[in-house]
PDB file of C-alpha atoms in Angstrom:
ATOM      1  CA  GLY A   1     120.085  80.015  86.151  1.00 45.00           C
ATOM      2  CA  SER A   2     119.798  80.927  89.310  1.00 50.00           C
ATOM      3  CA  LYS A   3     116.269  82.529  90.674  1.00 66.00           C
ATOM      4  CA  THR A   4     116.482  86.546  91.920  1.00 68.00           C
ATOM      5  CA  GLU A   5     114.466  86.951  95.027  1.00 67.00           C
ATOM      6  CA  ILE A   6     112.926  90.766  95.633  1.00 68.00           C
ATOM      7  CA  TYR A   7     111.676  91.954  98.023  1.00 66.00           C
ATOM      8  CA  THR A   8     111.085  95.928  99.966  1.00 69.00           C
ATOM      9  CA  ILE A   9     112.574  96.912 102.342  1.00 71.00           C
ATOM     10  CA  TYR A  10     111.301 100.347 103.745  1.00 70.00           C
ATOM     11  CA  PHE A  11     112.646 102.631 106.623  1.00 72.00           C
ATOM     12  CA  ALA A  12     110.210 104.617 107.939  1.00 75.00           C
ATOM     13  CA  LYS A  13     110.514 106.099 111.138  1.00 76.00           C
ATOM     14  CA  ASP A  14     107.077 106.400 112.843  1.00 78.00           C
ATOM     15  CA  CYS A  15     105.681 104.273 109.765  1.00 78.00           C
ATOM     16  CA  LYS A  16     105.406 107.858 108.099  1.00 81.00           C
ATOM     17  CA  PHE A  17     106.350 107.939 104.513  1.00 82.00           C
ATOM     18  CA  PRO A  18     107.479 109.690 101.809  1.00 84.00           C
ATOM     19  CA  THR A  19     104.248 110.911  99.956  1.00 89.00           C
ATOM     20  CA  PRO A  20     103.917 109.588  96.661  1.00 91.00           C
ATOM     21  CA  LYS A  21     103.627 110.873  93.886  1.00 91.00           C
ATOM     22  CA  ASN A  22     100.359 110.068  91.276  1.00 92.00           C
ATOM     23  CA  GLY A  23     101.079 106.737  89.950  1.00 90.00           C
ATOM     24  CA  ASP A  24     103.359 105.224  92.677  1.00 92.00           C
ATOM     25  CA  ILE A  25     102.958 102.105  95.148  1.00 94.00           C
ATOM     26  CA  ILE A  26     100.923 103.742  98.127  1.00 94.00           C
ATOM     27  CA  VAL A  27     103.553 101.369 100.589  1.00 92.00           C
ATOM     28  CA  GLU A  28     101.093 101.253 104.131  1.00 91.00           C
ATOM     29  CA  LYS A  29      98.213  99.773 102.423  1.00 94.00           C
ATOM     30  CA  SER A  30     100.374  97.137 101.563  1.00 94.00           C
ATOM     31  CA  ILE A  31     101.697  96.386 105.370  1.00 92.00           C
ATOM     32  CA  PRO A  32     102.834  94.063 106.476  1.00 92.00           C
ATOM     33  CA  LEU A  33     105.180  93.389 103.716  1.00 93.00           C
ATOM     34  CA  TYR A  34     106.120  89.913 105.222  1.00 93.00           C
ATOM     35  CA  ARG A  35     103.176  87.807 106.932  1.00 95.00           C
ATOM     36  CA  PHE A  36     103.353  84.834 108.326  1.00 96.00           C
ATOM     37  CA  LEU A  37     100.473  82.697 107.836  1.00 97.00           C
ATOM     38  CA  SER A  38     101.493  78.930 109.121  1.00 96.00           C
ATOM     39  CA  GLY A  39      98.079  77.572 108.918  1.00 91.00           C
ATOM     40  CA  LYS A  40      96.661  79.776 106.579  1.00 96.00           C
ATOM     41  CA  ARG A  41      95.426  78.372 103.331  1.00 97.00           C
ATOM     42  CA  GLU A  42      94.650  81.926 102.074  1.00 98.00           C
ATOM     43  CA  GLU A  43      95.078  85.730 102.516  1.00 98.00           C
ATOM     44  CA  ASN A  44      94.218  88.734 101.457  1.00 97.00           C
ATOM     45  CA  VAL A  45      97.121  91.398 100.217  1.00 98.00           C
ATOM     46  CA  ILE A  46      95.460  95.333  99.435  1.00 97.00           C
ATOM     47  CA  PHE A  47      98.123  97.101  96.656  1.00 97.00           C
ATOM     48  CA  ALA A  48      97.392 100.906  96.117  1.00 96.00           C
ATOM     49  CA  MET A  49      98.423 103.412  94.139  1.00 95.00           C
ATOM     50  CA  LYS A  50      98.838 107.134  94.124  1.00 96.00           C
ATOM     51  CA  GLY A  51      95.702 109.192  92.081  1.00 94.00           C
ATOM     52  CA  THR A  52      92.717 108.038  89.773  1.00 91.00           C
ATOM     53  CA  THR A  53      94.599 107.806  86.566  1.00 87.00           C
ATOM     54  CA  PHE A  54      98.046 105.315  85.583  1.00 85.00           C
ATOM     55  CA  SER A  55     100.411 104.238  82.165  1.00 88.00           C
ATOM     56  CA  MET A  56     100.948 100.795  83.519  1.00 90.00           C
ATOM     57  CA  ALA A  57     101.084  98.268  86.950  1.00 92.00           C
ATOM     58  CA  ARG A  58     102.256  94.642  86.365  1.00 94.00           C
ATOM     59  CA  LEU A  59     101.599  91.682  89.524  1.00 95.00           C
ATOM     60  CA  TYR A  60     104.552  89.379  89.462  1.00 95.00           C
ATOM     61  CA  LYS A  61     104.535  86.217  91.532  1.00 95.00           C
ATOM     62  CA  ASP A  62     107.465  84.792  92.118  1.00 94.00           C
ATOM     63  CA  ASN A  63     109.332  86.724  89.879  1.00 90.00           C
ATOM     64  CA  LEU A  64     106.465  85.897  86.982  1.00 92.00           C
ATOM     65  CA  PRO A  65     103.968  88.563  85.538  1.00 92.00           C
ATOM     66  CA  ILE A  66     100.796  86.952  86.051  1.00 93.00           C
ATOM     67  CA  CYS A  67      98.461  90.558  85.499  1.00 92.00           C
ATOM     68  CA  GLU A  68      99.045  93.696  83.777  1.00 92.00           C
ATOM     69  CA  TRP A  69      96.641  96.574  83.841  1.00 91.00           C
ATOM     70  CA  TRP A  70      96.952  99.418  81.059  1.00 86.00           C
ATOM     71  CA  HIS A  71      96.386 103.415  81.617  1.00 79.00           C
ATOM     72  CA  SER A  72      93.839 102.819  84.360  1.00 58.00           C
ATOM     73  CA  GLY A  73      92.458  99.899  83.354  1.00 62.00           C
ATOM     74  CA  GLN A  74      92.830  97.651  80.492  1.00 63.00           C
ATOM     75  CA  ASN A  75      93.689  94.162  81.977  1.00 76.00           C
ATOM     76  CA  PHE A  76      95.988  91.467  80.808  1.00 78.00           C
ATOM     77  CA  GLY A  77      96.080  88.565  82.731  1.00 78.00           C
ATOM     78  CA  LYS A  78      93.078  86.773  85.183  1.00 80.00           C
ATOM     79  CA  CYS A  79      93.521  88.377  88.354  1.00 85.00           C
ATOM     80  CA  GLY A  80      90.563  90.968  87.913  1.00 84.00           C
ATOM     81  CA  ASN A  81      89.725  94.846  87.378  1.00 85.00           C
ATOM     82  CA  LEU A  82      91.475  97.337  89.674  1.00 89.00           C
ATOM     83  CA  THR A  83      89.042  99.459  91.470  1.00 91.00           C
ATOM     84  CA  VAL A  84      89.236 103.725  91.021  1.00 91.00           C
ATOM     85  CA  ASP A  85      88.449 105.364  94.219  1.00 94.00           C
ATOM     86  CA  LYS A  86      87.835 108.986  93.726  1.00 95.00           C
ATOM     87  CA  GLU A  87      87.011 110.481  96.487  1.00 96.00           C
ATOM     88  CA  ASN A  88      90.461 109.248  97.894  1.00 95.00           C
ATOM     89  CA  ASP A  89      92.713 109.848  94.886  1.00 97.00           C
ATOM     90  CA  GLN A  90      93.980 106.057  94.940  1.00 96.00           C
ATOM     91  CA  ILE A  91      93.771 103.339  92.844  1.00 94.00           C
ATOM     92  CA  ILE A  92      93.560  99.933  94.389  1.00 94.00           C
ATOM     93  CA  TYR A  93      94.366  96.118  93.834  1.00 94.00           C
ATOM     94  CA  ASN A  94      92.534  94.050  96.579  1.00 95.00           C
ATOM     95  CA  ALA A  95      93.423  89.892  95.929  1.00 94.00           C
ATOM     96  CA  THR A  96      93.323  86.762  97.817  1.00 96.00           C
ATOM     97  CA  PHE A  97      95.584  84.668  97.220  1.00 96.00           C
ATOM     98  CA  SER A  98      95.707  81.198  98.153  1.00 97.00           C
ATOM     99  CA  LYS A  99      98.116  78.783  98.964  1.00 97.00           C
ATOM    100  CA  THR A 100     100.172  76.911  96.111  1.00 96.00           C
ATOM    101  CA  ALA A 101     100.783  73.527  97.023  1.00 95.00           C
ATOM    102  CA  ASN A 102     104.302  72.279  98.280  1.00 94.00           C
ATOM    103  CA  LYS A 103     105.498  76.064  98.278  1.00 95.00           C
ATOM    104  CA  LYS A 104     106.585  77.448 101.332  1.00 96.00           C
ATOM    105  CA  TYR A 105     106.628  80.884 100.728  1.00 94.00           C
ATOM    106  CA  GLU A 106     104.661  83.073  97.506  1.00 96.00           C
ATOM    107  CA  THR A 107     106.086  87.008  96.918  1.00 96.00           C
ATOM    108  CA  TYR A 108     103.457  89.818  94.946  1.00 96.00           C
ATOM    109  CA  MET A 109     104.822  92.319  94.303  1.00 96.00           C
ATOM    110  CA  LEU A 110     103.315  94.765  92.357  1.00 95.00           C
ATOM    111  CA  LYS A 111     105.000  97.256  90.072  1.00 94.00           C
ATOM    112  CA  THR A 112     104.425 101.032  88.716  1.00 92.00           C
ATOM    113  CA  LEU A 113     106.791 103.035  85.968  1.00 89.00           C
ATOM    114  CA  PHE A 114     108.723 103.874  88.870  1.00 88.00           C
ATOM    115  CA  THR A 115     108.095 102.555  92.192  1.00 91.00           C
ATOM    116  CA  PHE A 116     107.164  98.445  93.092  1.00 93.00           C
ATOM    117  CA  VAL A 117     106.360  97.438  96.566  1.00 95.00           C
ATOM    118  CA  SER A 118     106.727  93.216  97.275  1.00 95.00           C
ATOM    119  CA  VAL A 119     104.215  91.289  99.893  1.00 96.00           C
ATOM    120  CA  THR A 120     105.951  87.593 101.418  1.00 95.00           C
ATOM    121  CA  LEU A 121     103.228  85.294 102.290  1.00 97.00           C
ATOM    122  CA  ASP A 122     104.910  82.800 104.566  1.00 96.00           C
ATOM    123  CA  TRP A 123     102.937  79.750 104.563  1.00 98.00           C
ATOM    124  CA  ASP A 124     104.847  77.740 106.908  1.00 96.00           C
ATOM    125  CA  ASN A 125     106.062  79.982 109.977  1.00 95.00           C
ATOM    126  CA  VAL A 126     104.489  82.131 112.932  1.00 95.00           C
ATOM    127  CA  GLY A 127     105.753  85.333 114.155  1.00 92.00           C
ATOM    128  CA  GLU A 128     104.694  88.988 112.907  1.00 90.00           C
ATOM    129  CA  ALA A 129     106.570  91.434 111.242  1.00 86.00           C
ATOM    130  CA  PRO A 130     108.531  94.426 112.590  1.00 79.00           C
ATOM    131  CA  GLU A 131     106.528  97.136 111.228  1.00 80.00           C
ATOM    132  CA  VAL A 132     103.154  95.050 112.573  1.00 82.00           C
ATOM    133  CA  LYS A 133     104.060  96.205 115.968  1.00 78.00           C
ATOM    134  CA  ALA A 134     105.961  99.928 114.571  1.00 76.00           C
ATOM    135  CA  CYS A 135     102.806 100.803 112.936  1.00 78.00           C
ATOM    136  CA  ALA A 136     100.585  99.874 115.351  1.00 76.00           C
ATOM    137  CA  ASP A 137     100.451 103.245 116.872  1.00 68.00           C
ATOM    138  CA  HIS A 138     100.563 105.344 113.362  1.00 61.00           C
ATOM    139  CA  ARG A 139      97.852 103.640 110.880  1.00 55.00           C
ATOM    140  CA  ILE A 140      96.224 105.334 107.741  1.00 49.00           C
ATOM    141  CA  ASP A 141      92.628 103.854 108.509  1.00 47.00           C
ATOM    142  CA  GLU A 142      91.466 105.417 105.364  1.00 43.00           C
ATOM    143  CA  PRO A 143      88.706 103.329 103.375  1.00 39.00           C
ATOM    144  CA  ILE A 144      89.043 100.365 101.626  1.00 38.00           C
ATOM    145  CA  LEU A 145      86.806  99.274  98.631  1.00 37.00           C
ATOM    146  CA  PRO A 146      85.578  96.234  99.219  1.00 36.00           C
ATOM    147  CA  LEU A 147      86.484  94.364  95.418  1.00 36.00           C
ATOM    148  CA  LYS A 148      87.927  91.359  96.334  1.00 38.00           C
ATOM    149  CA  CYS A 149      89.565  88.856  93.701  1.00 40.00           C
ATOM    150  CA  ARG A 150      89.867  84.842  94.417  1.00 43.00           C
ATOM    151  CA  CYS A 151      93.591  84.194  92.386  1.00 45.00           C
ATOM    152  CA  LYS A 152      93.525  80.780  91.227  1.00 43.00           C
ATOM    153  CA  LYS A 153      97.537  79.998  90.926  1.00 40.00           C
TER     154      LYS A 153
END
């Protein structure tokens, strides 16, 4: 069978994204969505959802599900817990992903019931994703909670 690859691309003038509804992904928290990491062996990725409650979230690595969270916390898989940030009305998943041997790139995707975002880690190439420069003057500097997960492959 053929392998389907999924990427997310957003067109957001001045890095202004639509306001997410409760349970939807906050795209800005995951930028850059394509990361050039030549020479690195791990990378921190943040995924966030609007609100402090949700029905379901699922994390994929290269289109294979690796974790699920149900109803604000029940965790299936080995990815750790989500962090509920009531002050900023969001739920955060903050993880450090390690390079898998012999992989040139890996794509992680967080999917909720109605939205998803993917972050591709390109372990071989050097560069800068276009949104880094485009969004540099428009960053959202909300606090990110320090919870991290060292996810084993």
